[in-house]
Short mmCIF file of C-alpha atoms in Angstrom, two decimals:
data_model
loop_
_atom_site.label_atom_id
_atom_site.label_comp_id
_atom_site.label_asym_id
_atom_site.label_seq_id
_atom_site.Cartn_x
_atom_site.Cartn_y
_atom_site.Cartn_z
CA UNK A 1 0.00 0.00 0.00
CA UNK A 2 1.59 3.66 -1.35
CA UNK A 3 2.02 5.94 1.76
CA UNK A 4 -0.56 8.23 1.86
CA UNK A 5 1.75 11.36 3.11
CA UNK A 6 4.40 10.53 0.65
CA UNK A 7 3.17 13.40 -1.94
CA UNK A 8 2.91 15.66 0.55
CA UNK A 9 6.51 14.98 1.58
CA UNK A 10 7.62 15.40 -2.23
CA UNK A 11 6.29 18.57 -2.50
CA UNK A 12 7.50 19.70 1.10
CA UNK A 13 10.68 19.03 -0.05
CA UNK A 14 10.50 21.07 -3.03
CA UNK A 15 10.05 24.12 -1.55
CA UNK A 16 12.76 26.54 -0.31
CA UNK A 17 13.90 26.62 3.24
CA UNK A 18 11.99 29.92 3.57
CA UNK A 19 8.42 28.25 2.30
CA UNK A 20 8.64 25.07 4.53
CA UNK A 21 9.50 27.12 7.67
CA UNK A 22 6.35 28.83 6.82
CA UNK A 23 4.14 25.59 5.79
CA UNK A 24 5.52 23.96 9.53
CA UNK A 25 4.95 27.67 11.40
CA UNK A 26 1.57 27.83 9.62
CA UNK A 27 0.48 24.43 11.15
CA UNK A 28 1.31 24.82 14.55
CA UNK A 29 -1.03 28.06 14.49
CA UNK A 30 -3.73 25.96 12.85
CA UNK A 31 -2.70 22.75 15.68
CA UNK A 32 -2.67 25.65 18.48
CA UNK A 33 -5.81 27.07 17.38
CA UNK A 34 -7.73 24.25 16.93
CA UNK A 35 -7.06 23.01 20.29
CA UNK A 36 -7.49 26.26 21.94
CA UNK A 37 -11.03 26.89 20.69
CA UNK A 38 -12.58 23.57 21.06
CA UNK A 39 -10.37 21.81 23.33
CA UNK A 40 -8.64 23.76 25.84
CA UNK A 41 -11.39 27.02 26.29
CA UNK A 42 -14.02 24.31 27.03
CA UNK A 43 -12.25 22.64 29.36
CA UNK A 44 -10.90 25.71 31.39
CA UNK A 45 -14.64 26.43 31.59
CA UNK A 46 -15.83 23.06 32.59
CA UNK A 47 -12.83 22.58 34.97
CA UNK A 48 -14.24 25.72 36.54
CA UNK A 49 -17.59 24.90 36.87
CA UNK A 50 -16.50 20.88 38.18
CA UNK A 51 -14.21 22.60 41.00
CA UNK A 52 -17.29 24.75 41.95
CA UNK A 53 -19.36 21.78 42.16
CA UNK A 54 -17.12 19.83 43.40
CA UNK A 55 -16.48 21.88 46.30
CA UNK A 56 -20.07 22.32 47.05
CA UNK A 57 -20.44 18.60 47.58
CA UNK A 58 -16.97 18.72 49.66
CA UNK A 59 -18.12 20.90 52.29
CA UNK A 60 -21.64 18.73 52.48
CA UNK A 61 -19.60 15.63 53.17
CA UNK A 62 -17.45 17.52 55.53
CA UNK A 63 -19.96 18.88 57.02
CA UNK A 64 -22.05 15.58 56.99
CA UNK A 65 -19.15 13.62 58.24
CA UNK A 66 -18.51 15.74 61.58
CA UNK A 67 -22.49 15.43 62.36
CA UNK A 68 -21.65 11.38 61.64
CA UNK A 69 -18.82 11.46 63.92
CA UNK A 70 -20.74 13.25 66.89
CA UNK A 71 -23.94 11.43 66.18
CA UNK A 72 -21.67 7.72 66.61
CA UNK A 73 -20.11 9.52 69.79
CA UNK A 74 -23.51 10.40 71.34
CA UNK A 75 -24.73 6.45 70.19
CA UNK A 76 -21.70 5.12 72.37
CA UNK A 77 -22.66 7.48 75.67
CA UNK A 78 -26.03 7.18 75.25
CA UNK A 79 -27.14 4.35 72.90
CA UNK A 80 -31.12 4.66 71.19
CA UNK A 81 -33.21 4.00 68.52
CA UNK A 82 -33.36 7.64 67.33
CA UNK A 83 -29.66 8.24 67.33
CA UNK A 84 -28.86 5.13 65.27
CA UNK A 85 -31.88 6.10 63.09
CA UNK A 86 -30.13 9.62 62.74
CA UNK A 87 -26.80 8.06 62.24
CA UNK A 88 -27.79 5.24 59.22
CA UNK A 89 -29.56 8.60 57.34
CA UNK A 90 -26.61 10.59 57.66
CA UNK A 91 -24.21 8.00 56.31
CA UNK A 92 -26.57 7.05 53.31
CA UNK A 93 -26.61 11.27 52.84
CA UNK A 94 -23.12 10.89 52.27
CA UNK A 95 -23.06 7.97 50.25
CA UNK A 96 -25.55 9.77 47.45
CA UNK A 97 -23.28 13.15 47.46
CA UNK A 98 -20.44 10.58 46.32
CA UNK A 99 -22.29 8.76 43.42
CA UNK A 100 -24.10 11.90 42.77
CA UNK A 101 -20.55 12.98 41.72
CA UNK A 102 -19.88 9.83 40.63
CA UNK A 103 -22.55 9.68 38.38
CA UNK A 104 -24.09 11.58 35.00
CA UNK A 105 -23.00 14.62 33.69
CA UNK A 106 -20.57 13.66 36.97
CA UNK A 107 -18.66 11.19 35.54
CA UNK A 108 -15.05 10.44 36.69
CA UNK A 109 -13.09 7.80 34.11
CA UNK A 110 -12.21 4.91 37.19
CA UNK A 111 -8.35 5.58 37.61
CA UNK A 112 -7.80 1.65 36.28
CA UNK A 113 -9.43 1.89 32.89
CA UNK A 114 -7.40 5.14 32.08
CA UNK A 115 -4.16 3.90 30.90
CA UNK A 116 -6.34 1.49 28.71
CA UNK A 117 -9.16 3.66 27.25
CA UNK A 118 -6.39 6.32 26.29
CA UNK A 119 -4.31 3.32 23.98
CA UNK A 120 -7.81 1.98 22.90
CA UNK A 121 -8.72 5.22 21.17
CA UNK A 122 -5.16 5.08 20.07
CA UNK A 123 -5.53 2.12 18.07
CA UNK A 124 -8.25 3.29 16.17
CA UNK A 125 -5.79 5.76 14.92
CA UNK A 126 -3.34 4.18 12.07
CA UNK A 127 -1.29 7.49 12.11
CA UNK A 128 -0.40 7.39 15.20
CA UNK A 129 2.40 5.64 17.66
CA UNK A 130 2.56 5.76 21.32
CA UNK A 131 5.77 6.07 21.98
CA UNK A 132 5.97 7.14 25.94
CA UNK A 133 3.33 6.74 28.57
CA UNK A 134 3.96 7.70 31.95
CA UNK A 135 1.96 8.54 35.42
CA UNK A 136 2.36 10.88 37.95
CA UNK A 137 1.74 10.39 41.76
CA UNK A 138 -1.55 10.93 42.51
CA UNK A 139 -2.85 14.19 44.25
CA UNK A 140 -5.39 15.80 46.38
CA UNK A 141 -8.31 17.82 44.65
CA UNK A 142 -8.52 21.31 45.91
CA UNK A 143 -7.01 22.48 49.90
CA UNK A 144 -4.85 20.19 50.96
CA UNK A 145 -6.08 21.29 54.86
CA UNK A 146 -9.82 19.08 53.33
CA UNK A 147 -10.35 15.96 53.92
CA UNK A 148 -9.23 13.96 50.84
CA UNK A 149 -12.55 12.53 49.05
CA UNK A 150 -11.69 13.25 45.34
CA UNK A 151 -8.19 12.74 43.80
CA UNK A 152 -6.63 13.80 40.93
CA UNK A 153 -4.74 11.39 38.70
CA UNK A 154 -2.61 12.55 35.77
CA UNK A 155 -1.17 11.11 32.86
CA UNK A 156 1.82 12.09 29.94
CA UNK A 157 1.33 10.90 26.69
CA UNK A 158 3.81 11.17 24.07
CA UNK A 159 2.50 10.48 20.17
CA UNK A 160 4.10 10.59 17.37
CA UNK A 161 2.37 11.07 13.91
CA UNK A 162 1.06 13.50 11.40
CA UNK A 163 -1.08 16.78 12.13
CA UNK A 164 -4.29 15.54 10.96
CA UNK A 165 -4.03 12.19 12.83
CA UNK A 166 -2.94 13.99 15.67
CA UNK A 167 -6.00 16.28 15.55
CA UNK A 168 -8.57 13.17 15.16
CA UNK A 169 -7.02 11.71 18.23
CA UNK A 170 -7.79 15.10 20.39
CA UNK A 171 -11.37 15.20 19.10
CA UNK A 172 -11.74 11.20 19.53
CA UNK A 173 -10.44 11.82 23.12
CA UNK A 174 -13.57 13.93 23.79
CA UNK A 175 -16.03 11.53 22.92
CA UNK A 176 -15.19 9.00 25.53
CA UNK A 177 -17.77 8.33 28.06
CA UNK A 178 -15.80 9.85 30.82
CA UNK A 179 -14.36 12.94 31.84
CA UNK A 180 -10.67 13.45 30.84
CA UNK A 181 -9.20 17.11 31.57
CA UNK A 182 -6.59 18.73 29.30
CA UNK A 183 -3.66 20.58 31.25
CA UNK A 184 -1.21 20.91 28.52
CA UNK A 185 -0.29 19.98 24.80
CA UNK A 186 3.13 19.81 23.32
CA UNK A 187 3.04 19.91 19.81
CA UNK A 188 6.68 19.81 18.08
CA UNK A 189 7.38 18.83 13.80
CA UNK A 190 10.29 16.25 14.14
CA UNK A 191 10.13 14.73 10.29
CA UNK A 192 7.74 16.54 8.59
CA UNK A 193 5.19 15.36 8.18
CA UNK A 194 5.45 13.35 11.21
CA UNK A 195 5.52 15.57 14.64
CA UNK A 196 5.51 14.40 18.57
CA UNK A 197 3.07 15.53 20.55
CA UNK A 198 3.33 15.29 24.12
CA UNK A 199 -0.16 15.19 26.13
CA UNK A 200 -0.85 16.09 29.60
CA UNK A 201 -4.39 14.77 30.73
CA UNK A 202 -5.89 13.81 33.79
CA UNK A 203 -9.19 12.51 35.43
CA UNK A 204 -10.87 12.61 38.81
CA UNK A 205 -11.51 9.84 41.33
CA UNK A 206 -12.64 8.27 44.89
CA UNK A 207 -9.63 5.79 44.67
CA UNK A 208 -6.38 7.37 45.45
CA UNK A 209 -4.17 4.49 44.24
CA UNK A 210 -3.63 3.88 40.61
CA UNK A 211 -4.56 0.86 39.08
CA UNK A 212 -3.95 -1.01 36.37
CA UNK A 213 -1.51 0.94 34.42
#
């Protein structure tokens, strides 16, 4: 089978220095611009509007779970039937805040299918390699002086292949049933046609370990 960018890569190299500098500088606009408008402005505004929410629910459940600690206290000094009613309501309160963010337009990708939806959607791409993966230590979402109920799990990708294939990938990544937030995008022209692209993502979960990657 002919490779598809080889006429492209004839007539790159026909052009003078000056004109491919200029074909390879007017790509990366079109790359940064692309992801800017429909990739990373979205997500700035959805990350805002998931940390507002997301703190909401935080101070319920820390609020929740001090009533739950003083209600257990006040069971052991003075054990009744209303108490332990109180008590069972509270911690099923707390257990609907956590699927509630768990859940719908809530979603958090689970922290062990990842790694494995991120090379799935990968192999749907031909033009495309993955050529480093690597994870980052888990951390805390929002103060670190909160109890830790949501955790933030991030992920490097590095990719290399052509603009286009590069660009289907981005918009492939957004279709995935979970939630996967964009921090940063690397996009450098090694052999042109083919660049590497170096992907910062992350998602949101209850488990603090990661798993499966």
């Amino acid at each position: 089978m002919p490779n598809s960018t080889e006429p492209f890569s004839q007539r790159f190299a026909a052009l003078t220095l000056r004109e491919q500098r200029l074909v390879v500088g007017t790509g990366l606009l079109l790359l940064w611009g692309c992801w800017d408008s429909f990739l990373y402005q979205p997500q700035q505004q959805e990350r805002q509007r998931l940390a507002n929410d997301i703190k909401q629910i935080e101070q319920l459940l820390n609020s929740q779970q001090a009533l739950a600690v003083e209600l257990e206290t006040a069971g052991r000094q003075d054990p009744n039937l209303q108490n332990r009613q109180n008590l069972a309501a509270l911690q099923q309160s707390i257990g609907n805040l956590k699927q509630q963010l768990d859940s719908g337009d809530k979603r958090f990708v689970p922290s062990q299918r990842m790694a494995a939806a991120l090379q799935d959607m990968l192999k749907q791409h031909g033009g495309l390699q993955l050529i480093g993966l690597e994870t980052q230590p888990p951390k805390t979402f929002g103060g670190e002086e909160q109890p830790a109920w949501v955790f933030r799990h991030t992920l490097n990708l590095t990719l290399q292949g052509d603009y286009f294939s590069t660009l289907n990938y981005l918009k492939a990544l957004e279709t995935l049933p979970w939630r996967i937030h964009w921090d940063s995008i690397d996009y450098q022209v090694k052999n042109y046609p083919l660049a590497e692209t170096r992907i910062q993502v992350y998602t949101l979960s209850f488990e603090q370990d990661w798993l499966g990657v």
